[in-house]
mmCIF file of N, CA and C in Angstrom:
data_model
loop_
_atom_site.group_PDB
_atom_site.id
_atom_site.type_symbol
_atom_site.label_atom_id
_atom_site.label_comp_id
_atom_site.label_asym_id
_atom_site.label_seq_id
_atom_site.Cartn_x
_atom_site.Cartn_y
_atom_site.Cartn_z
ATOM 1 N N MET A 21 -26.770 29.082 -50.841
ATOM 2 C CA MET A 21 -26.525 29.276 -49.432
ATOM 3 C C MET A 21 -26.458 27.909 -48.749
ATOM 4 N N MET A 22 -25.479 27.744 -47.886
ATOM 5 C CA MET A 22 -25.296 26.484 -47.172
ATOM 6 C C MET A 22 -25.848 26.629 -45.762
ATOM 7 N N LYS A 23 -26.550 25.587 -45.346
ATOM 8 C CA LYS A 23 -27.115 25.578 -44.005
ATOM 9 C C LYS A 23 -26.295 24.622 -43.135
ATOM 10 N N ILE A 24 -25.886 25.103 -41.981
ATOM 11 C CA ILE A 24 -25.120 24.293 -41.039
ATOM 12 C C ILE A 24 -26.082 23.819 -39.952
ATOM 13 N N THR A 25 -26.083 22.507 -39.739
ATOM 14 C CA THR A 25 -26.946 21.943 -38.704
ATOM 15 C C THR A 25 -26.097 21.184 -37.691
ATOM 16 N N GLY A 26 -26.662 20.921 -36.562
ATOM 17 C CA GLY A 26 -25.979 20.130 -35.546
ATOM 18 C C GLY A 26 -25.208 20.944 -34.530
ATOM 19 N N LEU A 27 -25.182 22.259 -34.698
ATOM 20 C CA LEU A 27 -24.434 23.078 -33.748
ATOM 21 C C LEU A 27 -25.040 23.035 -32.349
ATOM 22 N N ASP A 28 -26.338 22.910 -32.260
ATOM 23 C CA ASP A 28 -26.981 22.820 -30.943
ATOM 24 C C ASP A 28 -26.473 21.603 -30.171
ATOM 25 N N ALA A 29 -26.353 20.485 -30.873
ATOM 26 C CA ALA A 29 -25.879 19.259 -30.217
ATOM 27 C C ALA A 29 -24.430 19.419 -29.763
ATOM 28 N N ILE A 30 -23.617 20.060 -30.589
ATOM 29 C CA ILE A 30 -22.215 20.272 -30.227
ATOM 30 C C ILE A 30 -22.118 21.219 -29.034
ATOM 31 N N MET A 31 -22.917 22.256 -29.037
ATOM 32 C CA MET A 31 -22.909 23.201 -27.915
ATOM 33 C C MET A 31 -23.338 22.512 -26.619
ATOM 34 N N LYS A 32 -24.341 21.650 -26.712
ATOM 35 C CA LYS A 32 -24.811 20.934 -25.517
ATOM 36 C C LYS A 32 -23.719 20.008 -24.986
ATOM 37 N N LYS A 33 -23.054 19.274 -25.887
ATOM 38 C CA LYS A 33 -21.978 18.388 -25.467
ATOM 39 C C LYS A 33 -20.841 19.179 -24.830
ATOM 40 N N THR A 34 -20.527 20.324 -25.426
ATOM 41 C CA THR A 34 -19.456 21.166 -24.904
ATOM 42 C C THR A 34 -19.793 21.679 -23.513
ATOM 43 N N GLU A 35 -21.017 22.134 -23.316
ATOM 44 C CA GLU A 35 -21.443 22.616 -22.001
ATOM 45 C C GLU A 35 -21.400 21.497 -20.970
ATOM 46 N N GLN A 36 -21.859 20.303 -21.366
ATOM 47 C CA GLN A 36 -21.834 19.172 -20.451
ATOM 48 C C GLN A 36 -20.400 18.778 -20.105
ATOM 49 N N MET A 37 -19.509 18.821 -21.100
ATOM 50 C CA MET A 37 -18.112 18.466 -20.858
ATOM 51 C C MET A 37 -17.487 19.452 -19.882
ATOM 52 N N SER A 38 -17.797 20.717 -20.025
ATOM 53 C CA SER A 38 -17.281 21.731 -19.117
ATOM 54 C C SER A 38 -17.792 21.487 -17.692
ATOM 55 N N LYS A 39 -19.071 21.194 -17.566
ATOM 56 C CA LYS A 39 -19.663 20.922 -16.252
ATOM 57 C C LYS A 39 -19.046 19.669 -15.640
ATOM 58 N N PHE A 40 -18.901 18.630 -16.440
ATOM 59 C CA PHE A 40 -18.316 17.372 -15.967
ATOM 60 C C PHE A 40 -16.872 17.590 -15.517
ATOM 61 N N ALA A 41 -16.112 18.350 -16.275
ATOM 62 C CA ALA A 41 -14.717 18.612 -15.921
ATOM 63 C C ALA A 41 -14.627 19.296 -14.566
ATOM 64 N N SER A 42 -15.522 20.226 -14.307
ATOM 65 C CA SER A 42 -15.487 20.898 -13.004
ATOM 66 C C SER A 42 -15.927 19.954 -11.886
ATOM 67 N N GLU A 43 -16.814 19.020 -12.193
ATOM 68 C CA GLU A 43 -17.280 18.061 -11.189
ATOM 69 C C GLU A 43 -16.193 17.075 -10.783
ATOM 70 N N ILE A 44 -15.303 16.728 -11.714
ATOM 71 C CA ILE A 44 -14.273 15.740 -11.393
ATOM 72 C C ILE A 44 -12.936 16.377 -11.054
ATOM 73 N N ASP A 45 -12.888 17.708 -11.041
ATOM 74 C CA ASP A 45 -11.654 18.404 -10.698
ATOM 75 C C ASP A 45 -11.309 18.107 -9.244
ATOM 76 N N GLY A 46 -10.131 17.605 -9.030
ATOM 77 C CA GLY A 46 -9.715 17.231 -7.682
ATOM 78 C C GLY A 46 -9.681 15.724 -7.537
ATOM 79 N N GLU A 47 -10.016 15.257 -6.364
ATOM 80 C CA GLU A 47 -9.977 13.824 -6.091
ATOM 81 C C GLU A 47 -11.211 13.145 -6.674
ATOM 82 N N LEU A 48 -10.978 12.192 -7.543
ATOM 83 C CA LEU A 48 -12.076 11.469 -8.181
ATOM 84 C C LEU A 48 -12.562 10.321 -7.300
ATOM 85 N N ALA A 49 -11.616 9.614 -6.715
ATOM 86 C CA ALA A 49 -11.963 8.491 -5.835
ATOM 87 C C ALA A 49 -10.764 8.197 -4.948
ATOM 88 N N SER A 50 -11.047 7.696 -3.776
ATOM 89 C CA SER A 50 -9.994 7.284 -2.863
ATOM 90 C C SER A 50 -10.164 5.793 -2.606
ATOM 91 N N VAL A 51 -9.173 5.031 -3.025
ATOM 92 C CA VAL A 51 -9.240 3.580 -2.843
ATOM 93 C C VAL A 51 -7.984 3.115 -2.110
ATOM 94 N N SER A 52 -8.122 2.038 -1.389
ATOM 95 C CA SER A 52 -6.968 1.430 -0.739
ATOM 96 C C SER A 52 -6.978 -0.058 -1.064
ATOM 97 N N PHE A 53 -5.795 -0.647 -1.003
ATOM 98 C CA PHE A 53 -5.683 -2.063 -1.352
ATOM 99 C C PHE A 53 -4.405 -2.639 -0.769
ATOM 100 N N ASP A 54 -4.394 -3.953 -0.658
ATOM 101 C CA ASP A 54 -3.208 -4.692 -0.239
ATOM 102 C C ASP A 54 -2.460 -5.066 -1.518
ATOM 103 N N PRO A 55 -1.267 -4.514 -1.740
ATOM 104 C CA PRO A 55 -0.558 -4.745 -3.001
ATOM 105 C C PRO A 55 -0.160 -6.196 -3.243
ATOM 106 N N SER A 56 -0.193 -7.013 -2.230
ATOM 107 C CA SER A 56 0.167 -8.416 -2.412
ATOM 108 C C SER A 56 -1.064 -9.319 -2.561
ATOM 109 N N ASP A 57 -2.237 -8.730 -2.552
ATOM 110 C CA ASP A 57 -3.479 -9.500 -2.638
ATOM 111 C C ASP A 57 -4.236 -9.144 -3.923
ATOM 112 N N PRO A 58 -4.230 -10.040 -4.912
ATOM 113 C CA PRO A 58 -4.911 -9.758 -6.177
ATOM 114 C C PRO A 58 -6.407 -9.439 -6.006
ATOM 115 N N VAL A 59 -7.056 -10.060 -5.041
ATOM 116 C CA VAL A 59 -8.481 -9.792 -4.802
ATOM 117 C C VAL A 59 -8.664 -8.362 -4.311
ATOM 118 N N SER A 60 -7.769 -7.915 -3.450
ATOM 119 C CA SER A 60 -7.830 -6.550 -2.939
ATOM 120 C C SER A 60 -7.581 -5.530 -4.061
ATOM 121 N N ILE A 61 -6.632 -5.837 -4.914
ATOM 122 C CA ILE A 61 -6.337 -4.955 -6.055
ATOM 123 C C ILE A 61 -7.546 -4.885 -6.977
ATOM 124 N N GLU A 62 -8.138 -6.021 -7.261
ATOM 125 C CA GLU A 62 -9.317 -6.052 -8.129
ATOM 126 C C GLU A 62 -10.470 -5.269 -7.515
ATOM 127 N N ALA A 63 -10.638 -5.371 -6.211
ATOM 128 C CA ALA A 63 -11.693 -4.615 -5.530
ATOM 129 C C ALA A 63 -11.443 -3.114 -5.647
ATOM 130 N N ALA A 64 -10.190 -2.700 -5.540
ATOM 131 C CA ALA A 64 -9.853 -1.275 -5.693
ATOM 132 C C ALA A 64 -10.150 -0.811 -7.112
ATOM 133 N N LEU A 65 -9.841 -1.633 -8.089
ATOM 134 C CA LEU A 65 -10.138 -1.295 -9.488
ATOM 135 C C LEU A 65 -11.644 -1.146 -9.689
ATOM 136 N N GLN A 66 -12.404 -2.032 -9.082
ATOM 137 C CA GLN A 66 -13.863 -1.958 -9.204
ATOM 138 C C GLN A 66 -14.406 -0.710 -8.510
ATOM 139 N N GLN A 67 -13.850 -0.366 -7.357
ATOM 140 C CA GLN A 67 -14.266 0.854 -6.656
ATOM 141 C C GLN A 67 -14.021 2.083 -7.521
ATOM 142 N N LEU A 68 -12.872 2.122 -8.180
ATOM 143 C CA LEU A 68 -12.555 3.240 -9.061
ATOM 144 C C LEU A 68 -13.550 3.307 -10.212
ATOM 145 N N ASN A 69 -13.784 2.175 -10.853
ATOM 146 C CA ASN A 69 -14.744 2.139 -11.970
ATOM 147 C C ASN A 69 -16.135 2.565 -11.523
ATOM 148 N N ASP A 70 -16.549 2.104 -10.364
ATOM 149 C CA ASP A 70 -17.870 2.474 -9.841
ATOM 150 C C ASP A 70 -17.955 3.979 -9.576
ATOM 151 N N ALA A 71 -16.887 4.558 -9.037
ATOM 152 C CA ALA A 71 -16.873 6.003 -8.759
ATOM 153 C C ALA A 71 -16.976 6.798 -10.058
ATOM 154 N N ILE A 72 -16.258 6.355 -11.074
ATOM 155 C CA ILE A 72 -16.313 7.037 -12.370
ATOM 156 C C ILE A 72 -17.688 6.872 -12.991
ATOM 157 N N ASP A 73 -18.240 5.663 -12.917
ATOM 158 C CA ASP A 73 -19.583 5.430 -13.463
ATOM 159 C C ASP A 73 -20.615 6.315 -12.779
ATOM 160 N N GLU A 74 -20.472 6.482 -11.474
ATOM 161 C CA GLU A 74 -21.416 7.327 -10.729
ATOM 162 C C GLU A 74 -21.322 8.779 -11.195
ATOM 163 N N LYS A 75 -20.108 9.254 -11.408
ATOM 164 C CA LYS A 75 -19.921 10.639 -11.870
ATOM 165 C C LYS A 75 -20.479 10.861 -13.275
ATOM 166 N N THR A 76 -20.467 9.823 -14.102
ATOM 167 C CA THR A 76 -20.895 9.976 -15.499
ATOM 168 C C THR A 76 -22.344 9.556 -15.732
ATOM 169 N N ARG A 77 -23.010 9.082 -14.693
ATOM 170 C CA ARG A 77 -24.367 8.564 -14.843
ATOM 171 C C ARG A 77 -25.319 9.551 -15.525
ATOM 172 N N SER A 78 -25.225 10.804 -15.197
ATOM 173 C CA SER A 78 -26.147 11.786 -15.780
ATOM 174 C C SER A 78 -25.709 12.251 -17.169
ATOM 175 N N TYR A 79 -24.610 11.704 -17.654
ATOM 176 C CA TYR A 79 -24.116 12.074 -18.984
ATOM 177 C C TYR A 79 -24.050 10.858 -19.914
ATOM 178 N N GLU A 80 -24.922 9.899 -19.718
ATOM 179 C CA GLU A 80 -24.861 8.651 -20.471
ATOM 180 C C GLU A 80 -24.994 8.842 -21.979
ATOM 181 N N ARG A 81 -25.655 9.912 -22.408
ATOM 182 C CA ARG A 81 -25.855 10.144 -23.844
ATOM 183 C C ARG A 81 -24.764 10.993 -24.477
ATOM 184 N N ASN A 82 -23.802 11.421 -23.676
ATOM 185 C CA ASN A 82 -22.721 12.254 -24.199
ATOM 186 C C ASN A 82 -21.501 11.372 -24.451
ATOM 187 N N ASP A 83 -21.261 11.050 -25.716
ATOM 188 C CA ASP A 83 -20.169 10.147 -26.049
ATOM 189 C C ASP A 83 -18.798 10.741 -25.724
ATOM 190 N N TRP A 84 -18.669 12.042 -25.726
ATOM 191 C CA TRP A 84 -17.392 12.654 -25.348
ATOM 192 C C TRP A 84 -17.065 12.320 -23.900
ATOM 193 N N ILE A 85 -18.041 12.461 -23.037
ATOM 194 C CA ILE A 85 -17.828 12.189 -21.616
ATOM 195 C C ILE A 85 -17.629 10.697 -21.387
ATOM 196 N N GLN A 86 -18.368 9.870 -22.081
ATOM 197 C CA GLN A 86 -18.200 8.422 -21.930
ATOM 198 C C GLN A 86 -16.808 7.988 -22.386
ATOM 199 N N ASN A 87 -16.309 8.581 -23.469
ATOM 200 C CA ASN A 87 -14.954 8.268 -23.917
ATOM 201 C C ASN A 87 -13.919 8.723 -22.888
ATOM 202 N N LEU A 88 -14.117 9.909 -22.339
ATOM 203 C CA LEU A 88 -13.218 10.401 -21.301
ATOM 204 C C LEU A 88 -13.267 9.489 -20.077
ATOM 205 N N ALA A 89 -14.445 9.029 -19.722
ATOM 206 C CA ALA A 89 -14.591 8.126 -18.573
ATOM 207 C C ALA A 89 -13.792 6.843 -18.786
ATOM 208 N N GLU A 90 -13.831 6.312 -19.989
ATOM 209 C CA GLU A 90 -13.060 5.097 -20.281
ATOM 210 C C GLU A 90 -11.569 5.365 -20.162
ATOM 211 N N GLN A 91 -11.133 6.533 -20.606
ATOM 212 C CA GLN A 91 -9.724 6.896 -20.472
ATOM 213 C C GLN A 91 -9.338 7.046 -19.002
ATOM 214 N N LEU A 92 -10.216 7.652 -18.218
ATOM 215 C CA LEU A 92 -9.954 7.794 -16.781
ATOM 216 C C LEU A 92 -9.849 6.429 -16.109
ATOM 217 N N LYS A 93 -10.705 5.505 -16.502
ATOM 218 C CA LYS A 93 -10.652 4.156 -15.942
ATOM 219 C C LYS A 93 -9.323 3.478 -16.289
ATOM 220 N N GLU A 94 -8.892 3.624 -17.541
ATOM 221 C CA GLU A 94 -7.628 3.015 -17.959
ATOM 222 C C GLU A 94 -6.450 3.629 -17.206
ATOM 223 N N GLN A 95 -6.441 4.957 -17.073
ATOM 224 C CA GLN A 95 -5.362 5.627 -16.357
ATOM 225 C C GLN A 95 -5.361 5.229 -14.885
ATOM 226 N N GLY A 96 -6.547 5.142 -14.297
ATOM 227 C CA GLY A 96 -6.649 4.731 -12.902
ATOM 228 C C GLY A 96 -6.190 3.299 -12.705
ATOM 229 N N ARG A 97 -6.571 2.442 -13.621
ATOM 230 C CA ARG A 97 -6.143 1.034 -13.556
ATOM 231 C C ARG A 97 -4.624 0.949 -13.622
ATOM 232 N N ASP A 98 -4.045 1.666 -14.600
ATOM 233 C CA ASP A 98 -2.588 1.653 -14.737
ATOM 234 C C ASP A 98 -1.917 2.146 -13.461
ATOM 235 N N SER A 99 -2.456 3.212 -12.882
ATOM 236 C CA SER A 99 -1.882 3.782 -11.672
ATOM 237 C C SER A 99 -1.939 2.800 -10.505
ATOM 238 N N ILE A 100 -3.081 2.172 -10.316
ATOM 239 C CA ILE A 100 -3.226 1.203 -9.221
ATOM 240 C C ILE A 100 -2.275 0.025 -9.416
ATOM 241 N N LEU A 101 -2.216 -0.504 -10.631
ATOM 242 C CA LEU A 101 -1.338 -1.645 -10.890
ATOM 243 C C LEU A 101 0.135 -1.273 -10.721
ATOM 244 N N GLU A 102 0.506 -0.067 -11.142
ATOM 245 C CA GLU A 102 1.890 0.385 -10.970
ATOM 246 C C GLU A 102 2.225 0.536 -9.492
ATOM 247 N N LYS A 103 1.312 1.101 -8.722
ATOM 248 C CA LYS A 103 1.555 1.274 -7.287
ATOM 249 C C LYS A 103 1.657 -0.077 -6.582
ATOM 250 N N ALA A 104 0.819 -1.011 -6.978
ATOM 251 C CA ALA A 104 0.878 -2.348 -6.379
ATOM 252 C C ALA A 104 2.203 -3.030 -6.698
ATOM 253 N N ALA A 105 2.618 -2.918 -7.954
ATOM 254 C CA ALA A 105 3.893 -3.536 -8.356
ATOM 255 C C ALA A 105 5.072 -2.884 -7.630
ATOM 256 N N ALA A 106 5.057 -1.581 -7.529
ATOM 257 C CA ALA A 106 6.134 -0.869 -6.835
ATOM 258 C C ALA A 106 6.173 -1.260 -5.363
ATOM 259 N N ALA A 107 5.026 -1.409 -4.745
ATOM 260 C CA ALA A 107 4.965 -1.789 -3.330
ATOM 261 C C ALA A 107 5.504 -3.216 -3.140
ATOM 262 N N ARG A 108 5.193 -4.098 -4.068
ATOM 263 C CA ARG A 108 5.671 -5.474 -3.953
ATOM 264 C C ARG A 108 7.203 -5.534 -4.143
ATOM 265 N N ILE A 109 7.707 -4.746 -5.053
ATOM 266 C CA ILE A 109 9.155 -4.720 -5.292
ATOM 267 C C ILE A 109 9.877 -4.122 -4.102
ATOM 268 N N GLY A 110 9.249 -3.143 -3.468
ATOM 269 C CA GLY A 110 9.856 -2.471 -2.327
ATOM 270 C C GLY A 110 9.923 -3.321 -1.084
ATOM 271 N N LYS A 111 9.184 -4.432 -1.050
ATOM 272 C CA LYS A 111 9.172 -5.286 0.149
ATOM 273 C C LYS A 111 10.431 -6.104 0.264
#
């Protein structure tokens, strides 16, 4: 007979991921920046990262959520940089 272990940990991670997904559903953060000012853009990126870190603070031991948080930060960074570049080109 084979014994399967670790299901409790997987169930806990799954429940936390479901709760986290509902918590971030909708607007995650609202940032504004001057597209021609690198300092302003960097500040917006930091605001986004801080907002994501705040949302994930209670899930620090859940690597699934931490990995998702890193992906959200990368997607947010890309979005901010793309919007800044588009705004500069549009001027």
